PDB file of N, CA and C and ligand atoms in Angstrom:
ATOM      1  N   UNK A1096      29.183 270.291 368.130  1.00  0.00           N
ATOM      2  CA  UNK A1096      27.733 270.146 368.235  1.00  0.00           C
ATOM      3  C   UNK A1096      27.141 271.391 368.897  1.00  0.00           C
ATOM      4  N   UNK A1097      26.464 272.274 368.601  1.00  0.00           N
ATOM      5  CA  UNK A1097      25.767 273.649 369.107  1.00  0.00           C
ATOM      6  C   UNK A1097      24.585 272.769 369.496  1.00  0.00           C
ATOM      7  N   UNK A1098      24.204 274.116 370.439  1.00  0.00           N
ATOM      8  CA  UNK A1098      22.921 273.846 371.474  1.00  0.00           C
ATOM      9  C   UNK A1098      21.651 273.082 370.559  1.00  0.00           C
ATOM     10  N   UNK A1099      21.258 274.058 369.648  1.00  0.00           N
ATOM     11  CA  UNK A1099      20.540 274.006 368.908  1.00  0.00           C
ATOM     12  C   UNK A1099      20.025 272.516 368.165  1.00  0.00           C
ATOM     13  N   UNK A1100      21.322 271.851 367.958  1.00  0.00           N
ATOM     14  CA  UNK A1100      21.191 270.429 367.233  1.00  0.00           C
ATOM     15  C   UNK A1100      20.802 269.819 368.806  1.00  0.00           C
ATOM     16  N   UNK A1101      21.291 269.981 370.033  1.00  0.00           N
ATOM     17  CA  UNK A1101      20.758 268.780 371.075  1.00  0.00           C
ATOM     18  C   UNK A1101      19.728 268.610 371.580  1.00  0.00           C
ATOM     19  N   UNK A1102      19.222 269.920 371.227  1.00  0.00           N
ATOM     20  CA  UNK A1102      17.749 270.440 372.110  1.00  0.00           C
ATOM     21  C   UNK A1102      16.959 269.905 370.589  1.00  0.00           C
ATOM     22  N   UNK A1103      16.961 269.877 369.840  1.00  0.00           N
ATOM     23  CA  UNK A1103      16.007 270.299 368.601  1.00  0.00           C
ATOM     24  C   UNK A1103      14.818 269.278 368.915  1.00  0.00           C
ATOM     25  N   UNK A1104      15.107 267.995 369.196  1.00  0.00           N
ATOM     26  CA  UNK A1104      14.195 266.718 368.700  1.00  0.00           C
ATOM     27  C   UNK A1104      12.799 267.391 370.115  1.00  0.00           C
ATOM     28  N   UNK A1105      13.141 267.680 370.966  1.00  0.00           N
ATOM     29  CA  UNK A1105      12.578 268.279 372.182  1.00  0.00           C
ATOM     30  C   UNK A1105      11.381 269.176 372.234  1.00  0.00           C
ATOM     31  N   UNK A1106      12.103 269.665 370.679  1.00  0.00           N
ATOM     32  CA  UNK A1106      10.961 271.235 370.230  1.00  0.00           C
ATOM     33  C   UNK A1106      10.196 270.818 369.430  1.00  0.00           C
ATOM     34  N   UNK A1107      10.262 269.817 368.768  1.00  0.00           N
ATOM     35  CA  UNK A1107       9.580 269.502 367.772  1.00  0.00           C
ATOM     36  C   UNK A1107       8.294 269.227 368.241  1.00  0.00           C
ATOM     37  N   UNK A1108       7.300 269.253 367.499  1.00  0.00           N
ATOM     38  CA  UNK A1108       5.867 269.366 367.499  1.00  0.00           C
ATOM     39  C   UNK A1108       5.537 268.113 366.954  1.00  0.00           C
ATOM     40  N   UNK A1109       4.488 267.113 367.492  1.00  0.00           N
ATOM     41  CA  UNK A1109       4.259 265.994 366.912  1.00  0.00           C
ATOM     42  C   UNK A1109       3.249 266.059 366.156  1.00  0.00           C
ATOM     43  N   UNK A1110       2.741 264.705 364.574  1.00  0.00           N
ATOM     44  CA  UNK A1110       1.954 265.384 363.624  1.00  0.00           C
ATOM     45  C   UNK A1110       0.330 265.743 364.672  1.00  0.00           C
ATOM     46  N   UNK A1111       0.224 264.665 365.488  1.00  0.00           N
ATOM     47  CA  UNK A1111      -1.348 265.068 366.115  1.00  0.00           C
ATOM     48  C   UNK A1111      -1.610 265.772 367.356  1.00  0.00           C
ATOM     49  N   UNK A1112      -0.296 266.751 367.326  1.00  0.00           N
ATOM     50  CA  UNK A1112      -0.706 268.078 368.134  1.00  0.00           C
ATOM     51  C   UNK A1112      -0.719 269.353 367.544  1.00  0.00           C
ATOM     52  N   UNK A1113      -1.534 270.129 368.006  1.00  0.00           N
ATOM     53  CA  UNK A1113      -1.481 271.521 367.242  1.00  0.00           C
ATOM     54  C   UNK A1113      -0.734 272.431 368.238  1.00  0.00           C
ATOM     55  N   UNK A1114       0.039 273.142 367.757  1.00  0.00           N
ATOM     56  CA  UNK A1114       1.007 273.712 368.605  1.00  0.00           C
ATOM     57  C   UNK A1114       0.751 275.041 368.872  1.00  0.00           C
ATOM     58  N   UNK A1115       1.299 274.985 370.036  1.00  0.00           N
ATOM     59  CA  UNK A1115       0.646 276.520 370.910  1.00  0.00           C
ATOM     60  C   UNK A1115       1.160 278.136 370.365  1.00  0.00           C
ATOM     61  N   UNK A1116       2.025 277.571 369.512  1.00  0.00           N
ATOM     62  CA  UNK A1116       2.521 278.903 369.236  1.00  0.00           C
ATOM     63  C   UNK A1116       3.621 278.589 368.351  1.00  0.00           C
ATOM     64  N   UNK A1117       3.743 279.324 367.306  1.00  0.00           N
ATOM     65  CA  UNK A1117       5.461 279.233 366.213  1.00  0.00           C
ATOM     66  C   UNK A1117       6.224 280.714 366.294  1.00  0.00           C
ATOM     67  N   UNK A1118       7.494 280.231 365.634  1.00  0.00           N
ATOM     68  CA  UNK A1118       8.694 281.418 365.843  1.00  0.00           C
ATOM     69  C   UNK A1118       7.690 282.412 365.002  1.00  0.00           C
ATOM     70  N   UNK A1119       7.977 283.783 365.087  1.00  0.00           N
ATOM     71  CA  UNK A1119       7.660 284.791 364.198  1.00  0.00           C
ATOM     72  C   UNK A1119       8.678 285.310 363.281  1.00  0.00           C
ATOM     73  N   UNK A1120       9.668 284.348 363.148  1.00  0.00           N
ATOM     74  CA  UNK A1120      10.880 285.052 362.104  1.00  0.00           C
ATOM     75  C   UNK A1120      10.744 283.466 360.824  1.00  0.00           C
ATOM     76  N   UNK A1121      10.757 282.578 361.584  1.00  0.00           N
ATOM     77  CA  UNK A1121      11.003 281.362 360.346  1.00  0.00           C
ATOM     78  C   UNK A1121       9.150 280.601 360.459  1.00  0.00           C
ATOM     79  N   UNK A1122       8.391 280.655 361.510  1.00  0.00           N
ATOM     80  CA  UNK A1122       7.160 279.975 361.570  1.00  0.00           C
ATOM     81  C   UNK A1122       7.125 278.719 362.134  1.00  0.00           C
ATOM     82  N   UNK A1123       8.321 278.409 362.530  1.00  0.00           N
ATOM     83  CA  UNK A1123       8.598 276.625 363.158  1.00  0.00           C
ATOM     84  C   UNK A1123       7.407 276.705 364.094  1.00  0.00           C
ATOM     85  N   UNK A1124       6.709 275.615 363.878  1.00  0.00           N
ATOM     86  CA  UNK A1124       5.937 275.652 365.369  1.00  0.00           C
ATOM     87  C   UNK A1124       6.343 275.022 366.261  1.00  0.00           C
ATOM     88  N   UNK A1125       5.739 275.317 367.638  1.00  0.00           N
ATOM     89  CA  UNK A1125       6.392 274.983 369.053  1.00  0.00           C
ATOM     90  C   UNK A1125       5.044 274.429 369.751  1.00  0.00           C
ATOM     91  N   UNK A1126       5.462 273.934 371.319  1.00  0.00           N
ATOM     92  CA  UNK A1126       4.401 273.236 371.651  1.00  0.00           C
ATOM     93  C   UNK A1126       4.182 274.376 372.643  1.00  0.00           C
ATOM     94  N   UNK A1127       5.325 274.892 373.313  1.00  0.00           N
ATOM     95  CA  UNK A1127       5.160 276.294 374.379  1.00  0.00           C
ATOM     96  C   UNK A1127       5.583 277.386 373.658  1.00  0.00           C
ATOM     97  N   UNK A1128       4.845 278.520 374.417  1.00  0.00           N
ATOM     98  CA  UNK A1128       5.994 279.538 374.360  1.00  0.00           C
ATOM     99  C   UNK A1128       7.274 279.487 375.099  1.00  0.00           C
ATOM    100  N   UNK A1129       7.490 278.497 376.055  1.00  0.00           N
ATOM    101  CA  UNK A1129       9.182 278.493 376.293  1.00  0.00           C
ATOM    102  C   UNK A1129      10.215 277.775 375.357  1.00  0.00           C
ATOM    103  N   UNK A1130       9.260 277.062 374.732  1.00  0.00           N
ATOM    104  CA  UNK A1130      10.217 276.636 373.531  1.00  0.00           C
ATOM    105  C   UNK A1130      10.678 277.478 372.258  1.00  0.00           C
ATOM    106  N   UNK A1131       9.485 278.309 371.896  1.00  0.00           N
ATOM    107  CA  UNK A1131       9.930 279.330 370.617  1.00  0.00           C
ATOM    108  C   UNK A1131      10.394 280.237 371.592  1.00  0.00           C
ATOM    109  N   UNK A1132      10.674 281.218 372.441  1.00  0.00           N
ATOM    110  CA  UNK A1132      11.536 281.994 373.269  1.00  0.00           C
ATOM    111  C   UNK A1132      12.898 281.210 373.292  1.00  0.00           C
ATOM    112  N   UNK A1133      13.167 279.959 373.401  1.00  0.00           N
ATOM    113  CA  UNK A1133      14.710 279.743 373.042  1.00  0.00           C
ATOM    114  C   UNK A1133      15.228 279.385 371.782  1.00  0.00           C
ATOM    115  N   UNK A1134      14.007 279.137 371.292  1.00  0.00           N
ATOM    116  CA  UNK A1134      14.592 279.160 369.797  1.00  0.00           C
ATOM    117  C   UNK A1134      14.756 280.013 369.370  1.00  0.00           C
ATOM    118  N   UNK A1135      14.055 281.240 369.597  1.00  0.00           N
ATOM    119  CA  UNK A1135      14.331 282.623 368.872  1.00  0.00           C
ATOM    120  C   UNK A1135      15.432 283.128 369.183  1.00  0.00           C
ATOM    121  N   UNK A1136      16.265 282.863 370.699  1.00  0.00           N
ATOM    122  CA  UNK A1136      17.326 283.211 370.932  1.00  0.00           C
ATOM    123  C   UNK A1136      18.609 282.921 370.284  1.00  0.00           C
ATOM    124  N   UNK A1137      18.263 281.702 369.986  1.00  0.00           N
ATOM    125  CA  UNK A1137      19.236 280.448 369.358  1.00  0.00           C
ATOM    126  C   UNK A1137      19.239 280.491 368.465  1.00  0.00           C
ATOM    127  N   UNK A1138      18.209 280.431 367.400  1.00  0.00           N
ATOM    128  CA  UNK A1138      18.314 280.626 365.713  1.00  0.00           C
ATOM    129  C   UNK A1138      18.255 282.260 365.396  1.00  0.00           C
ATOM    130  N   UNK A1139      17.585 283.131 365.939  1.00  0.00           N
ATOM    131  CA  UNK A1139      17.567 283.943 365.603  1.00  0.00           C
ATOM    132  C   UNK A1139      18.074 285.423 366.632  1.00  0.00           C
ATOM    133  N   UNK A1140      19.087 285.190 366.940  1.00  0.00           N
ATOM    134  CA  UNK A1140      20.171 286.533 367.637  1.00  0.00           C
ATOM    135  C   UNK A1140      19.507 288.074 367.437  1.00  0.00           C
ATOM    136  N   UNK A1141      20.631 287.459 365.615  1.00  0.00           N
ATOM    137  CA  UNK A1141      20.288 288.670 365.078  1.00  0.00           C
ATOM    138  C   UNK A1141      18.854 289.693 364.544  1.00  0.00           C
ATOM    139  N   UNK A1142      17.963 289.159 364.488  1.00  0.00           N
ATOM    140  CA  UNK A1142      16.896 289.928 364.186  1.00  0.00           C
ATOM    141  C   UNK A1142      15.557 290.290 365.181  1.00  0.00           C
ATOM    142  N   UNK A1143      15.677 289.407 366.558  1.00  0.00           N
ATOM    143  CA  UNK A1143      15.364 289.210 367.236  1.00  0.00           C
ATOM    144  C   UNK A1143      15.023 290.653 368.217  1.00  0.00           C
ATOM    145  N   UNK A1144      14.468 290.791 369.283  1.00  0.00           N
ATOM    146  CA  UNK A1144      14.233 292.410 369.731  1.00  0.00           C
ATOM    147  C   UNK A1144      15.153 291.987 370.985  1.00  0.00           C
ATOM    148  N   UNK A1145      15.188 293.439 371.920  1.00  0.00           N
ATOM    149  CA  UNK A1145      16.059 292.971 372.606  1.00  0.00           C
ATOM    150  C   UNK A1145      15.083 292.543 374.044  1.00  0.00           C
ATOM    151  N   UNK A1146      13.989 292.495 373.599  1.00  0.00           N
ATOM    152  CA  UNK A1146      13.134 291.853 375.540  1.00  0.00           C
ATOM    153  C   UNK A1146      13.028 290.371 374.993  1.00  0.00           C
ATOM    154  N   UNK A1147      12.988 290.208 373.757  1.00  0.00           N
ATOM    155  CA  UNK A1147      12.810 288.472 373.254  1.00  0.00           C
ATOM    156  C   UNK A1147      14.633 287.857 373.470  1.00  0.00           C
ATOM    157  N   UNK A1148      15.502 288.166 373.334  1.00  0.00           N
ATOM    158  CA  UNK A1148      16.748 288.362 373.574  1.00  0.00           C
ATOM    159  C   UNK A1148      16.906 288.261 375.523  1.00  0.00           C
ATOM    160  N   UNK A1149      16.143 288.911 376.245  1.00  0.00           N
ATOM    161  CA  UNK A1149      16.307 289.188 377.730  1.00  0.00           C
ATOM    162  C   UNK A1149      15.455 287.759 378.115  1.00  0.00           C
ATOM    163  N   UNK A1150      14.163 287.757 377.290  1.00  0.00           N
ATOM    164  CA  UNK A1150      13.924 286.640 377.551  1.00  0.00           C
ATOM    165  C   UNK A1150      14.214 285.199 377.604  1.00  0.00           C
ATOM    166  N   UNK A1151      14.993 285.373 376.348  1.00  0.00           N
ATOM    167  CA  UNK A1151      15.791 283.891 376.143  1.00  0.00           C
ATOM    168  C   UNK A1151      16.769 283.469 377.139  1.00  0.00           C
ATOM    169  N   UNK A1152      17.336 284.566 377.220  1.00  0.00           N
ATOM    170  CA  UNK A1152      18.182 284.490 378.774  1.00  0.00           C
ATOM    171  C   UNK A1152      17.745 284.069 379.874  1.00  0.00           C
ATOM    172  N   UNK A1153      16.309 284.933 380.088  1.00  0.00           N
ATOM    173  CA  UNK A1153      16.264 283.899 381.464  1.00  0.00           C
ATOM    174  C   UNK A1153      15.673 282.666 381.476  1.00  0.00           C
ATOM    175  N   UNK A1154      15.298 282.206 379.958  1.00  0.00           N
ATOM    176  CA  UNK A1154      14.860 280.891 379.845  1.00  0.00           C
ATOM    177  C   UNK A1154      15.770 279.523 379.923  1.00  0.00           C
ATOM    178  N   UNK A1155      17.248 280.407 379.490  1.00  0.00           N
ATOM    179  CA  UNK A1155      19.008 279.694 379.840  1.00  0.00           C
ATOM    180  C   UNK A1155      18.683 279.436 381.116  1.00  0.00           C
ATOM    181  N   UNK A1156      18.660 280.463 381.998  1.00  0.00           N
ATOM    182  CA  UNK A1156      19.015 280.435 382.684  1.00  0.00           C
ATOM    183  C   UNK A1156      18.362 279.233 383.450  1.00  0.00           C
ATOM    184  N   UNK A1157      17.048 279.447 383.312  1.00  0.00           N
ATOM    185  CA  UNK A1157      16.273 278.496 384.040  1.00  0.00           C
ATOM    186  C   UNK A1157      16.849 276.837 383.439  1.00  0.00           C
ATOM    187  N   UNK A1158      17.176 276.978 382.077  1.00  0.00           N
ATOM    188  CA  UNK A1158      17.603 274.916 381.442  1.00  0.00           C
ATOM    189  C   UNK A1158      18.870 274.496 382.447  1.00  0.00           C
ATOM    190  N   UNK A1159      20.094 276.027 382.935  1.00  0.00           N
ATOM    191  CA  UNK A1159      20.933 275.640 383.170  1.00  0.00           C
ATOM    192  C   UNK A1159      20.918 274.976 384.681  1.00  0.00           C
ATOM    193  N   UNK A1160      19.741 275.618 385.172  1.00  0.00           N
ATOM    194  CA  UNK A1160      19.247 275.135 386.730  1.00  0.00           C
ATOM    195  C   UNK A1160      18.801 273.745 386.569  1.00  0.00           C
ATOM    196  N   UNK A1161      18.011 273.798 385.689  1.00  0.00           N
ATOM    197  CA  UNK A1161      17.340 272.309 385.960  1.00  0.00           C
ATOM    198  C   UNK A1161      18.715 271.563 385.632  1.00  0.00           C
ATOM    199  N   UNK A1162      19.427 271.768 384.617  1.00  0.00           N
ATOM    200  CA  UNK A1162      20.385 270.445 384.978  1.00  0.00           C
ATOM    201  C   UNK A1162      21.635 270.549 385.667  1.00  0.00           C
ATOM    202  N   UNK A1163      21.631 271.432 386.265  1.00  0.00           N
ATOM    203  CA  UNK A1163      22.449 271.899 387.399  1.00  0.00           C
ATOM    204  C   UNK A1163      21.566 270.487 388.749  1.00  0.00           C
ATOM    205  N   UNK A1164      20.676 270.920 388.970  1.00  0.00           N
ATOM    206  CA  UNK A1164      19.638 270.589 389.692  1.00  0.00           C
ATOM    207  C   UNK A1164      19.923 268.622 389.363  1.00  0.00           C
ATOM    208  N   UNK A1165      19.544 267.837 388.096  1.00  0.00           N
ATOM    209  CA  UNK A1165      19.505 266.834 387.890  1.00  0.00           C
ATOM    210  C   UNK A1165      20.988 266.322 388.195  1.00  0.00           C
ATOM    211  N   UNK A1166      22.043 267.007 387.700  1.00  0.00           N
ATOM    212  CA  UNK A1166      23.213 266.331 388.020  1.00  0.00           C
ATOM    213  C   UNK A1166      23.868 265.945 389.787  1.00  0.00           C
ATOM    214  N   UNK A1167      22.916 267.531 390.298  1.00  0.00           N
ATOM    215  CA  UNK A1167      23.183 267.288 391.708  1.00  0.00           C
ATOM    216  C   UNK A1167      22.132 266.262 392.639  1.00  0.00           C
ATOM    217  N   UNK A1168      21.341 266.014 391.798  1.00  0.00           N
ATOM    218  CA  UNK A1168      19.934 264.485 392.289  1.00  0.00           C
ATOM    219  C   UNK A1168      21.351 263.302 391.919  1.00  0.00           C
ATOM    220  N   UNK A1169      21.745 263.377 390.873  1.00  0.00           N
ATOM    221  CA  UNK A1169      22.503 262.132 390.440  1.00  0.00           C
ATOM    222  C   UNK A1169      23.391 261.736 390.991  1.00  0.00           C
ATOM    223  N   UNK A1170      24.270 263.247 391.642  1.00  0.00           N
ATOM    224  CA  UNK A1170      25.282 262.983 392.631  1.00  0.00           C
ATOM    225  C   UNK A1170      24.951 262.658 393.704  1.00  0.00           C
ATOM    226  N   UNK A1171      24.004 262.806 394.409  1.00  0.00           N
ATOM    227  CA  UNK A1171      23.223 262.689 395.796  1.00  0.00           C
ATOM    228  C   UNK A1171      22.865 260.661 395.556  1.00  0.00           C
ATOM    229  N   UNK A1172      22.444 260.871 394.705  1.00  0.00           N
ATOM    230  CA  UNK A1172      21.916 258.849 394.540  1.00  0.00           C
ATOM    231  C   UNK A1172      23.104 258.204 394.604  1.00  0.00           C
ATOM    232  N   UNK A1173      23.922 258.406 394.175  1.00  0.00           N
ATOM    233  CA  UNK A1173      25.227 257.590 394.019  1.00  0.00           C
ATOM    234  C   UNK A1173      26.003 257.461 395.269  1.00  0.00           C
ATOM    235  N   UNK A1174      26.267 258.788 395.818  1.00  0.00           N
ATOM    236  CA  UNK A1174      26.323 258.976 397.271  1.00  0.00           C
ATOM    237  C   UNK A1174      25.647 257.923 397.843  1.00  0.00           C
ATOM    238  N   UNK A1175      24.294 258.116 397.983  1.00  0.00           N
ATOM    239  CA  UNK A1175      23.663 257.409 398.748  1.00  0.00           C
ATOM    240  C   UNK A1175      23.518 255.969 398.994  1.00  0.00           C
ATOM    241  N   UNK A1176      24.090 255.159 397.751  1.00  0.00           N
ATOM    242  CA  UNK A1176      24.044 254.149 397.596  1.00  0.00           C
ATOM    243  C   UNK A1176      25.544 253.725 397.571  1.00  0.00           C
ATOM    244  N   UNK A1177      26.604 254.165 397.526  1.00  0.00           N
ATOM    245  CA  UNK A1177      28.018 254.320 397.944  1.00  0.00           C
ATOM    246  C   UNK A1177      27.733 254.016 399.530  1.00  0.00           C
ATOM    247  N   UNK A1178      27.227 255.290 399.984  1.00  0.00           N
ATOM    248  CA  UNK A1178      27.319 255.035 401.648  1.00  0.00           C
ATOM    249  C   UNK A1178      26.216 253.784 402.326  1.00  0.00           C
ATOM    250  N   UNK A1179      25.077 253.304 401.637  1.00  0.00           N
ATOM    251  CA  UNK A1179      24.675 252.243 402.153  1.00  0.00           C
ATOM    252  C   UNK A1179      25.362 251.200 401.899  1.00  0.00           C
ATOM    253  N   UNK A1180      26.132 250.808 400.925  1.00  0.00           N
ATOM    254  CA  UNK A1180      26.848 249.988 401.151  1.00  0.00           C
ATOM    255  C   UNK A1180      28.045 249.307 401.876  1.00  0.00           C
ATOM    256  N   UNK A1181      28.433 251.007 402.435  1.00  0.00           N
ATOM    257  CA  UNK A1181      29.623 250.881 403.207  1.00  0.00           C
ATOM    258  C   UNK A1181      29.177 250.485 404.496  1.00  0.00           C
ATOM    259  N   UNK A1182      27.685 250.991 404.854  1.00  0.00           N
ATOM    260  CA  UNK A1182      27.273 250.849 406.036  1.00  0.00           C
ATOM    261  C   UNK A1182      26.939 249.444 406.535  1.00  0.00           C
ATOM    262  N   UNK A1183      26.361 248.877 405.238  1.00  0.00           N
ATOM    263  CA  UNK A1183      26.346 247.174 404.819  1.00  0.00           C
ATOM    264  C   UNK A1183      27.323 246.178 405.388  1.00  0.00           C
ATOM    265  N   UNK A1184      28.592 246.538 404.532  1.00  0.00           N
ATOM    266  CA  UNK A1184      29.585 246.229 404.417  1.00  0.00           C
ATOM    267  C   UNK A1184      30.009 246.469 406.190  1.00  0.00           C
ATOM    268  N   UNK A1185      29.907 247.397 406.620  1.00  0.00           N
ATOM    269  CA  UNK A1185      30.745 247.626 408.173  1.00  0.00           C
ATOM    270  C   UNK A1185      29.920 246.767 409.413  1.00  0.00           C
ATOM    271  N   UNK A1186      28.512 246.882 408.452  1.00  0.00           N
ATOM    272  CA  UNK A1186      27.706 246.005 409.567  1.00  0.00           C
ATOM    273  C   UNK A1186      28.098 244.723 409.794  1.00  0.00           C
ATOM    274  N   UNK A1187      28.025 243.929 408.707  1.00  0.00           N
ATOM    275  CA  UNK A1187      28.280 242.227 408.225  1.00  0.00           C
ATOM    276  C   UNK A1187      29.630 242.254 409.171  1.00  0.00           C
ATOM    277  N   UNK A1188      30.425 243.279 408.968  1.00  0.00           N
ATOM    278  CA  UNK A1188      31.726 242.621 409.330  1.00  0.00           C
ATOM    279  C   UNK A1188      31.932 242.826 411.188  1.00  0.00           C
ATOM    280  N   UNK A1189      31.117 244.047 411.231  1.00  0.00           N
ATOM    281  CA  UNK A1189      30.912 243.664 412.639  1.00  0.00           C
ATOM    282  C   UNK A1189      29.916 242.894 413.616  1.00  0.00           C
ATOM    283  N   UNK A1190      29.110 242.516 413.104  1.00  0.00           N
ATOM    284  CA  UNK A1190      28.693 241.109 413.314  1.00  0.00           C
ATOM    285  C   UNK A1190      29.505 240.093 413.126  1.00  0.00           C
TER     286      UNK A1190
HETATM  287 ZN1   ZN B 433      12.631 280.640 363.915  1.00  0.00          ZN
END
């Protein structure tokens, strides 16, 4: 499965919005420009310039934070609710 197929439904433009901007190599429209900046990276490598290319990068960079970021919220909740229970659990029994 490539990037491209997981992200796609994400980029898509719905019929009763007009979209802020489309690729300049295929015309897909987008709702941001941060969305056609990774698509251009993603569908289009090769024809692409190389600051639209620098850009896509740091637009990676930024998806890989945010779910860098969400997985470490997810780990933190679980934690948190792991350790209230233990705390639960230690209370009851010392009572
Ligand atoms: Zn395109």
């Amino acid at each position: 499965m490539s990037v491209d197929r997981i992200t796609e439904g994400r980029y898509d433009v719905p019929d009763d919005e007009v979209p802020a901007t489309s690729c300049p190599y295929c015309g897909r429209p987008f709702r941001s420009e941060q969305y056609a900046t990774f698509h251009v990276g993603l569908a289009h490598p090769d024809e692409c310039s190389d600051d639209e290319l620098a850009a896509f990068d740091e637009e990676r960079d930024d998806e890989e934070y945010d779910l860098l970021t969400f997985h470490l919220k997810a780990a933190v909740s679980v934690f948190l609710v792991y350790f209230m229970f233990t705390f639960l659990y230690a209370l009851v029994w010392a009572g």
